[in-house]
XYZ file of C-alpha atoms in Angstrom:
581
model
C -0.031 -0.021 0.034
C 1.051 3.530 -0.400
C 0.405 6.443 1.951
C -2.728 8.524 1.466
C -1.322 11.392 3.513
C 0.028 14.443 1.656
C 2.270 15.077 4.794
C 4.919 12.307 4.988
C 7.343 12.191 7.904
C 10.101 14.735 7.768
C 13.499 13.362 6.601
C 15.680 12.086 9.368
C 19.435 12.563 9.467
C 19.821 8.899 8.312
C 17.486 9.766 5.342
C 19.628 12.728 4.398
C 22.861 10.649 4.646
C 21.289 7.983 2.366
C 20.311 10.596 -0.158
C 23.747 12.299 -0.255
C 25.356 8.856 -0.614
C 23.044 8.133 -3.594
C 23.874 11.585 -5.173
C 27.571 10.806 -4.649
C 27.203 7.445 -6.397
C 25.153 9.115 -9.279
C 27.970 11.754 -9.705
C 30.769 9.186 -9.869
C 28.743 7.025 -12.320
C 27.732 9.878 -14.582
C 30.938 11.862 -14.437
C 33.182 8.863 -15.032
C 35.415 9.583 -18.033
C 34.872 13.492 -18.340
C 38.091 14.897 -19.593
C 39.177 11.682 -21.292
C 37.564 12.159 -24.737
C 36.685 14.816 -27.331
C 33.180 15.398 -28.868
C 32.003 12.412 -30.739
C 29.646 12.527 -33.859
C 26.943 13.098 -34.633
C 25.676 16.054 -32.700
C 28.429 16.625 -30.019
C 31.057 18.158 -32.338
C 28.615 20.803 -33.888
C 27.368 21.832 -30.468
C 30.977 22.250 -29.120
C 31.903 24.076 -32.313
C 29.106 26.598 -31.854
C 30.009 27.005 -28.239
C 33.652 27.659 -29.097
C 32.600 30.222 -31.650
C 30.567 32.015 -28.898
C 33.668 32.135 -26.713
C 35.929 33.326 -29.522
C 33.560 35.834 -31.162
C 31.693 37.095 -28.019
C 28.355 36.509 -29.938
C 26.186 34.348 -27.657
C 22.841 35.079 -29.282
C 23.224 33.540 -32.785
C 25.100 30.213 -33.328
C 27.549 29.576 -36.008
C 28.923 26.363 -37.636
C 32.220 27.616 -38.875
C 31.524 30.584 -41.154
C 27.831 29.784 -41.596
C 25.007 30.445 -39.250
C 23.542 27.396 -37.529
C 19.813 27.447 -37.122
C 18.939 23.819 -36.406
C 18.594 24.288 -32.580
C 18.137 27.185 -30.154
C 21.269 28.265 -28.406
C 20.755 27.631 -24.637
C 22.714 24.390 -24.405
C 25.651 25.867 -26.404
C 25.585 28.920 -24.139
C 25.907 26.685 -21.109
C 28.855 24.803 -22.777
C 30.549 28.163 -23.508
C 29.937 29.286 -20.000
C 31.391 25.932 -18.671
C 34.495 26.653 -20.679
C 34.780 30.166 -19.185
C 34.805 28.357 -15.798
C 37.071 25.456 -16.545
C 39.203 26.613 -19.580
C 39.133 22.940 -20.733
C 36.883 21.930 -23.683
C 37.056 18.140 -22.747
C 35.346 18.990 -19.484
C 33.176 21.942 -20.638
C 31.336 20.276 -23.441
C 30.047 17.495 -21.181
C 29.411 19.476 -18.055
C 25.898 20.874 -18.832
C 24.538 17.228 -19.474
C 26.085 16.042 -16.174
C 24.534 18.877 -14.218
C 21.196 18.499 -15.921
C 21.100 14.777 -15.066
C 22.009 15.417 -11.426
C 19.261 18.062 -11.333
C 16.725 15.717 -12.739
C 17.581 13.081 -10.123
C 17.375 15.691 -7.249
C 13.997 16.923 -8.502
C 12.633 13.358 -8.920
C 13.728 12.498 -5.348
C 12.443 15.681 -3.807
C 9.042 15.453 -5.355
C 8.749 11.659 -4.346
C 9.835 12.584 -0.838
C 7.260 15.371 -0.597
C 4.526 13.189 -1.949
C 5.202 9.898 -0.262
C 8.337 10.160 1.860
C 12.032 9.603 1.729
C 12.203 5.971 0.749
C 9.862 6.272 -2.185
C 11.600 9.403 -3.364
C 14.940 7.569 -3.212
C 13.509 4.637 -5.114
C 12.234 6.954 -7.748
C 15.653 8.537 -8.275
C 17.295 5.059 -8.269
C 14.965 3.921 -10.974
C 15.815 6.968 -13.134
C 19.532 6.551 -12.686
C 19.510 2.745 -13.413
C 17.660 3.217 -16.693
C 19.895 2.502 -19.774
C 18.577 5.580 -21.705
C 18.996 8.068 -18.883
C 22.583 7.011 -18.032
C 23.716 6.778 -21.635
C 22.249 10.116 -22.657
C 23.597 11.830 -19.499
C 27.117 10.862 -20.489
C 26.814 12.581 -23.846
C 26.839 16.273 -24.903
C 23.336 16.245 -26.294
C 20.613 18.727 -25.645
C 18.138 16.057 -24.484
C 19.437 15.801 -20.786
C 19.046 19.537 -20.454
C 15.536 19.537 -22.026
C 14.672 16.582 -19.706
C 15.733 18.756 -16.710
C 13.807 21.778 -17.693
C 10.707 19.681 -18.445
C 11.090 17.857 -15.125
C 11.470 21.231 -13.268
C 8.413 22.623 -15.052
C 6.366 19.529 -14.063
C 7.785 19.690 -10.570
C 6.657 23.294 -10.174
C 3.273 22.543 -11.688
C 2.529 19.425 -9.608
C 3.727 21.055 -6.363
C 1.100 23.698 -7.062
C -1.624 21.258 -8.313
C -1.086 18.435 -5.740
C 0.725 19.902 -2.762
C -0.322 23.552 -3.023
C -1.488 26.020 -3.505
C 2.021 27.293 -4.220
C 1.953 29.925 -6.759
C 5.760 30.478 -6.750
C 6.117 26.878 -7.701
C 3.528 27.280 -10.471
C 5.330 30.321 -11.802
C 8.778 28.578 -11.663
C 7.270 25.647 -13.530
C 5.959 27.874 -16.310
C 9.285 29.720 -16.426
C 11.156 26.358 -16.677
C 8.935 25.309 -19.651
C 9.992 28.466 -21.407
C 13.721 27.686 -20.749
C 12.911 24.280 -22.345
C 11.615 26.031 -25.327
C 14.861 27.917 -25.826
C 16.773 24.658 -25.375
C 15.054 22.475 -27.950
C 11.572 23.918 -28.604
C 9.726 21.126 -26.984
C 9.701 22.576 -23.475
C 6.148 23.847 -24.059
C 4.967 20.232 -23.810
C 5.353 20.469 -19.992
C 2.387 22.755 -19.976
C 0.141 19.870 -21.187
C 0.074 18.940 -17.513
C -2.744 21.620 -17.204
C -5.082 19.413 -19.206
C -5.291 16.511 -16.784
C -5.314 18.893 -13.884
C -8.357 20.712 -15.373
C -10.094 17.371 -15.974
C -9.290 16.102 -12.392
C -10.651 19.432 -10.882
C -13.707 19.308 -12.985
C -14.465 15.734 -12.017
C -13.565 16.273 -8.314
C -10.727 13.652 -8.013
C -8.997 13.260 -4.624
C -5.558 14.595 -3.612
C -5.892 17.889 -5.468
C -4.977 21.076 -3.643
C -7.661 23.716 -2.833
C -7.401 26.861 -4.858
C -8.628 30.456 -4.131
C -6.385 32.260 -6.609
C -7.765 34.709 -9.138
C -7.256 35.117 -12.926
C -4.204 37.275 -12.549
C -2.221 34.640 -10.597
C -2.972 31.952 -13.198
C -2.143 34.365 -16.017
C 1.179 35.031 -14.338
C 2.192 31.537 -15.497
C 1.823 32.664 -19.114
C 3.903 35.712 -18.420
C 6.614 33.634 -16.670
C 6.678 31.236 -19.677
C 6.887 33.922 -22.322
C 9.375 35.803 -20.200
C 11.766 32.888 -20.257
C 11.552 32.618 -24.044
C 12.039 36.342 -24.356
C 15.374 36.113 -22.643
C 16.755 34.889 -25.936
C 14.072 35.687 -28.575
C 14.029 39.467 -27.942
C 17.716 40.219 -28.116
C 18.194 37.703 -30.946
C 15.462 39.367 -33.103
C 16.831 42.884 -32.353
C 20.254 41.552 -33.400
C 18.886 40.223 -36.659
C 17.016 43.424 -37.373
C 20.044 45.499 -36.665
C 22.284 43.483 -38.984
C 19.989 43.697 -42.018
C 21.857 40.810 -43.679
C 19.661 38.319 -45.583
C 21.446 35.340 -44.078
C 20.474 36.623 -40.629
C 16.826 36.935 -41.678
C 17.043 33.382 -43.023
C 18.391 32.192 -39.741
C 15.480 33.874 -37.990
C 12.842 32.299 -40.269
C 14.451 28.941 -40.042
C 14.851 28.626 -36.359
C 11.272 30.088 -35.510
C 9.304 28.225 -38.101
C 10.953 25.551 -40.177
C 12.823 23.923 -37.187
C 9.576 23.795 -35.010
C 6.196 23.410 -36.458
C 7.384 22.521 -40.033
C 9.885 19.923 -38.710
C 7.169 18.219 -36.573
C 4.696 18.202 -39.393
C 7.045 17.109 -42.168
C 9.336 14.805 -40.128
C 12.140 14.750 -42.714
C 14.362 12.198 -40.831
C 14.406 9.340 -38.435
C 11.354 7.658 -39.817
C 9.897 4.991 -37.513
C 6.575 3.033 -37.114
C 3.828 4.493 -34.882
C 4.568 1.881 -32.208
C 8.237 2.729 -32.018
C 8.143 4.149 -28.488
C 6.762 0.836 -27.148
C 10.113 -0.715 -28.125
C 12.019 2.251 -26.428
C 10.196 1.653 -23.188
C 10.586 -2.154 -23.307
C 14.385 -2.137 -24.108
C 15.764 1.406 -23.767
C 14.046 1.849 -20.347
C 15.357 -1.372 -18.801
C 15.349 -2.245 -15.928
C 12.355 0.152 -15.418
C 10.688 -1.810 -18.204
C 10.619 -4.923 -15.935
C 9.105 -2.834 -13.040
C 6.251 -1.760 -15.315
C 4.949 -5.332 -15.459
C 4.328 -5.186 -11.795
C 3.011 -1.632 -11.346
C 0.658 -1.108 -14.269
C -2.150 -3.117 -12.470
C -1.573 -0.860 -9.378
C -1.790 2.273 -11.420
C -5.176 1.096 -12.823
C -6.247 0.617 -9.184
C -5.223 4.080 -8.218
C -6.993 5.587 -11.211
C -10.125 3.683 -10.258
C -9.800 5.267 -6.791
C -9.702 8.651 -8.489
C -6.263 9.431 -7.258
C -5.000 12.679 -8.865
C -1.432 11.945 -7.904
C -1.467 9.180 -10.433
C -3.868 10.641 -12.941
C -1.855 13.868 -13.640
C 1.627 12.451 -14.401
C 0.220 9.255 -16.189
C -1.967 11.383 -18.485
C 0.840 13.737 -19.192
C 3.148 10.791 -20.104
C 0.452 9.451 -22.410
C -0.040 12.775 -24.046
C 3.808 13.086 -24.659
C 3.904 9.554 -26.190
C 0.864 10.255 -28.485
C 2.287 13.679 -29.457
C 5.586 12.091 -30.647
C 3.968 8.996 -32.182
C 1.930 10.921 -34.783
C 4.654 12.175 -37.014
C 6.671 9.575 -38.837
C 10.039 10.993 -37.640
C 10.879 9.586 -34.166
C 14.017 9.228 -32.026
C 14.181 7.402 -28.689
C 15.223 10.520 -26.765
C 11.961 12.287 -27.616
C 10.169 10.624 -24.641
C 13.081 10.814 -22.256
C 11.295 13.754 -20.332
C 8.557 11.186 -19.442
C 10.996 8.932 -17.770
C 11.347 10.528 -14.376
C 7.487 10.563 -13.962
C 7.118 6.916 -14.964
C 9.842 6.157 -12.458
C 8.093 8.326 -9.767
C 4.855 6.611 -10.110
C 6.584 3.131 -9.999
C 8.498 3.838 -6.862
C 5.701 3.357 -4.308
C 5.437 -0.219 -5.338
C 9.125 -1.249 -5.673
C 9.390 -2.639 -2.038
C 6.381 -4.823 -2.707
C 7.755 -6.110 -5.911
C 10.989 -6.991 -4.372
C 9.051 -9.420 -2.192
C 7.882 -11.243 -5.291
C 9.968 -14.140 -6.562
C 9.151 -13.545 -10.241
C 10.424 -9.946 -9.994
C 13.773 -10.944 -8.374
C 14.208 -13.638 -10.954
C 13.515 -11.167 -13.727
C 16.265 -8.847 -12.416
C 18.671 -11.842 -12.126
C 17.880 -12.948 -15.735
C 18.585 -9.371 -16.962
C 21.967 -9.540 -15.232
C 22.699 -12.957 -16.732
C 21.670 -11.710 -20.142
C 24.132 -8.778 -19.840
C 26.882 -11.175 -18.754
C 26.235 -13.524 -21.612
C 25.949 -10.862 -24.219
C 29.124 -8.967 -23.232
C 31.229 -12.124 -22.693
C 30.190 -13.798 -25.830
C 30.606 -10.589 -27.903
C 34.006 -9.826 -26.424
C 35.432 -13.296 -26.749
C 33.954 -13.738 -30.279
C 35.301 -10.407 -31.494
C 38.698 -10.981 -29.919
C 39.074 -14.318 -31.703
C 37.748 -12.964 -35.044
C 34.606 -15.065 -35.016
C 32.205 -12.150 -35.580
C 32.272 -10.599 -39.181
C 30.559 -7.487 -38.011
C 33.366 -6.868 -35.415
C 35.948 -7.188 -38.075
C 34.002 -4.725 -40.210
C 33.740 -2.336 -37.347
C 37.617 -2.390 -36.856
C 38.001 -1.382 -40.488
C 35.219 1.146 -40.550
C 36.324 2.838 -37.332
C 40.051 2.420 -37.730
C 40.443 0.822 -34.422
C 44.047 0.240 -33.173
C 45.394 -3.276 -32.587
C 42.363 -4.976 -34.171
C 40.080 -3.471 -31.604
C 41.608 -5.464 -28.808
C 40.974 -2.692 -26.256
C 37.429 -2.627 -27.030
C 36.971 -6.405 -27.030
C 38.850 -6.474 -23.582
C 36.263 -3.880 -22.334
C 33.295 -6.161 -23.385
C 34.849 -9.182 -21.554
C 35.526 -7.077 -18.504
C 31.884 -5.764 -18.318
C 30.633 -9.404 -18.836
C 32.961 -10.600 -16.011
C 31.576 -7.947 -13.611
C 27.978 -9.166 -14.465
C 29.043 -12.781 -13.940
C 30.628 -11.887 -10.584
C 27.432 -10.115 -9.482
C 25.329 -13.220 -10.344
C 27.641 -15.359 -8.182
C 27.820 -12.898 -5.253
C 24.076 -11.841 -5.048
C 22.144 -14.603 -6.724
C 18.418 -14.276 -6.963
C 17.767 -13.337 -3.309
C 19.514 -10.022 -3.734
C 19.297 -9.703 -7.469
C 18.606 -5.918 -7.353
C 22.061 -5.304 -5.785
C 23.643 -7.561 -8.442
C 22.018 -5.586 -11.225
C 22.984 -2.381 -9.640
C 26.658 -3.569 -9.464
C 26.479 -4.593 -13.114
C 25.176 -1.232 -14.274
C 27.572 0.719 -12.223
C 30.456 -1.354 -13.515
C 29.182 -0.870 -17.164
C 29.048 2.893 -16.949
C 32.402 3.285 -15.040
C 34.061 1.081 -17.644
C 32.447 2.933 -20.500
C 33.810 6.232 -19.137
C 37.286 5.227 -17.811
C 38.125 2.631 -20.353
C 36.092 3.014 -23.488
C 36.530 6.736 -23.892
C 40.338 6.626 -24.168
C 40.146 3.447 -26.341
C 37.605 4.805 -28.736
C 38.396 8.498 -28.728
C 40.978 8.685 -31.623
C 38.826 6.492 -33.907
C 35.434 7.909 -32.970
C 36.417 11.677 -32.842
C 38.528 13.422 -35.360
C 41.471 13.758 -32.986
C 43.910 11.366 -34.728
C 42.922 12.166 -38.242
C 43.435 15.903 -37.597
C 46.867 15.358 -35.883
C 47.891 13.339 -38.960
C 46.748 16.048 -41.254
C 48.882 18.521 -39.319
C 51.852 16.284 -39.613
C 51.342 15.803 -43.344
C 51.195 19.606 -43.916
C 53.981 20.563 -41.452
C 54.079 23.164 -38.887
C 54.159 26.155 -41.120
C 51.635 25.252 -43.757
C 48.116 26.455 -44.173
C 45.149 23.920 -44.379
C 41.734 24.251 -45.910
C 38.852 21.915 -45.521
C 36.487 20.485 -48.252
C 33.644 18.176 -47.633
C 34.318 18.531 -43.857
C 32.485 17.517 -40.835
C 32.194 19.532 -37.671
C 34.762 17.413 -35.805
C 37.407 18.217 -38.455
C 37.151 21.954 -37.895
C 36.707 21.619 -34.239
C 39.888 19.380 -33.726
C 42.235 20.794 -36.220
C 45.675 21.597 -34.787
C 45.783 25.110 -36.225
C 43.552 27.757 -37.720
C 42.125 26.433 -40.964
C 40.267 27.843 -43.861
C 36.773 26.542 -44.791
C 34.282 27.564 -47.443
C 30.990 26.659 -45.768
C 29.399 23.540 -44.501
C 26.018 23.382 -46.415
C 27.468 24.880 -49.495
C 27.567 22.183 -52.405
C 30.890 20.354 -52.234
C 31.773 21.162 -55.823
C 31.590 24.833 -54.995
C 33.711 24.229 -51.856
C 36.302 22.459 -53.980
C 36.251 25.298 -56.584
C 36.936 27.876 -53.944
C 39.654 25.707 -52.291
C 41.498 25.262 -55.642
C 41.444 29.097 -56.162
C 42.594 29.611 -52.525
C 45.387 27.160 -52.903
C 46.604 28.611 -56.195
C 47.487 31.903 -54.415
C 50.164 30.167 -52.357
C 50.708 26.736 -53.974
C 53.859 26.013 -52.051
C 52.451 26.307 -48.564
C 48.744 25.468 -48.866
C 47.244 22.093 -48.522
C 43.567 21.024 -48.906
C 42.121 18.382 -46.609
C 39.352 16.676 -48.453
C 36.867 13.786 -48.330
C 37.760 11.039 -50.817
C 34.431 10.967 -52.665
C 34.665 14.730 -53.298
C 37.899 14.507 -55.373
C 36.838 13.174 -58.773
C 37.177 14.225 -61.453
C 39.366 17.191 -60.404
C 41.986 15.761 -58.036
C 44.606 13.192 -59.148
C 44.496 10.612 -56.368
C 47.964 9.379 -57.154
C 49.345 12.841 -56.332
C 47.381 13.189 -53.127
C 48.439 11.910 -49.687
C 46.140 9.513 -47.733
C 45.689 10.785 -44.260
C 43.551 8.056 -42.916
C 40.176 6.688 -42.233
C 37.868 8.086 -39.541
C 34.183 8.310 -38.893
C 33.394 5.929 -41.744
C 35.153 8.155 -44.259
C 38.539 8.366 -45.998
C 40.419 11.616 -45.859
C 43.238 12.814 -48.191
C 45.300 15.873 -48.568
C 46.621 17.418 -51.812
C 48.697 20.342 -53.062
C 48.246 22.351 -56.225
C 50.055 19.896 -58.526
C 47.331 17.293 -57.868
C 44.576 19.510 -59.573
C 43.611 18.402 -62.963
C 44.344 20.949 -65.799
C 40.598 21.243 -66.510
C 39.689 22.221 -62.979
C 42.399 24.811 -62.443
C 41.032 28.261 -61.732
C 38.158 26.596 -59.837
C 36.367 25.141 -62.864
C 34.801 22.224 -61.042
C 31.884 20.634 -62.794
C 28.496 20.711 -61.128
C 28.206 16.904 -60.985
C 31.380 16.609 -58.873
C 31.057 15.607 -55.179
C 27.476 14.511 -55.625
C 27.789 11.212 -53.735
C 25.636 10.928 -50.686
C 27.362 11.166 -47.410
C 26.992 8.365 -44.787
C 24.889 9.253 -41.783
C 26.887 10.414 -38.747
C 24.509 8.922 -36.233
C 26.051 6.292 -34.080
C-alpha cells in the first residue's frame, strides 16, 4: 500500500545521509570519463563548435557552424557549454558539463517530489529507478541537448505538480511555467510540460481526490503565461533585435528557419528518423530497462489508483500518455523524444518497488537481466577478440581501431565478467544489488576505459593530428567536404568555405585559394569529393575516420581542366553516410 497522506514524515539525518550517498554514487557514475575524450559525432562536435565560436567571437545570441549560421537548434545548451568553458578553460570538460549537471538536477527533482508526496524511501527509489535506466545514463554521459531539456521539463512539471497536488504554491507554479520557457529555448519542446494543465483541469472538474484547494484569481493563473513567455524572451528578444540591426539576408533566413521551419514545420514534415507508430513501445521495453521490468508489476496498481480517482497518479500518467501520443503521430521519431517522461514513470513506479522485491518473479527477472548482460558482453567480447564475428571485423576497419580493436573487446569481456561476478555474489535473493553492481560497472568502464580506447577513432582527434603532420608546422590547411569534428579538432587555424554549400563549390573555392600560395597551402578533402578534379595518385592519404577516408593534396594534384576553380556541377554529388552512431 502507499500512503494517502500528503504530509509524509520529515526526513531524518539517516535519510539525508542515504540521499547524499546516492547523489555521490550518481555523480561518480555519470561523471566517469569526463576529460578523457573529445566530442563524438553526430551532434556533439557541432554543439561544441558553436560554443567555441561563442567564446571566440563574443556573440552568444546567434550560433555558427564555422563561417555559416547554424539554425537547427536554439542556443541555450551551447551557451551553457561556452559558460562551462569560461569556468574550466578545458573543452574536454566543458562540453560534457551541462549534461552532467542537468542529469543530477533531474535526479534531485525526482527524489524531492517523491519525498514530498510519499516520503524519503519512495523518493529515493524513484531517483534510483531513473539513474539505473539505460537511456538516462547513456544520454547523460553525452553532450546532447536532451538531458538539458529533460531537466527543464522535469523542473516545469515539478513546479506545476507542487502547485496542483501539494499547493496552493503560486511561486512553484510560476517557476514551472518559467522552466517550460527555458525548455523552449533549449530545444523547442519545453512547451509540452504545460500539457500537465489538461489532466489537472479534468481532475478538478471531476473532483478527483488529492488535489490542492485553490482560491487564486485570474491574474495569478495568467502569471504563469507571463513567466513562460518571459523565459523565451530572454533569448528571442535580443536575438530578433540583433537580426534586425544586421539587415543581412542570411540573418533573416536564420530567424525564419529557427522560428518556423525547425519547429512546427519539422514536426509536421518529419524529414528524418522515420519509425513506425509503435516505435516508443520498443524504447520503453528495451531502452528503459530495468524500469521496463518494473512496469509489468506496477501497471495493475496504477489502474487501481486511477479507479480510486487518485489525482497523484492521473496527472503524471495522463501527461506521459500525451507526450507519447504527441511524438508518435509524425513519422520521424527518436528514442530521446520521450526521455522527459522517464522521471515521472519512475516516480509513479517507486511506491510499489518494495512490494515487487518481495515477489519471486520480479527478483528472478532482475537476475535474468543480469545474466543476459553477462552472456552478451562475454560472448561478444570473446567472439570479437578471436575474429569469429564478421561485424566486429568490419567495425575495426570502419572505425580504424588500433590493434584490431583489442582494447574494445577487452572492455566487453571486462563488463561481462563484472556481471558474472554479480550473479555469483548476490544470486536471486539479492538480484537488485547484483544488477546495480553490473550497471555501475558498465558505466564506469564505459567512461574510464572506452573513452580513451575509442576516442581517436570515433572523434577526429587522430585524423586531424595526422593532417597537421602531413602539412607541416608552417603550412596552411583548408577543408573541403568537412564535418564539424574536423574543424573543431584541427591543430591550427584552418580555412573553410561553408558547410552546407555544395561540395563542388567548396572544392572550386579551395582550388582558387590554394593557387594563391601553392607551395604552402594544403587542402584536406573527403575522398568521394575529389573526382574528377584531383589526381588521387598525387594526393596523400591521411587516414580513415568516422566511416570516411580523408586525403590531402597540393596544387600539383589539380587536373588541368579544373584549375582556376572550374569544378563541374556533377562533382562531389555522392551521398554522405549518416553520422548517427
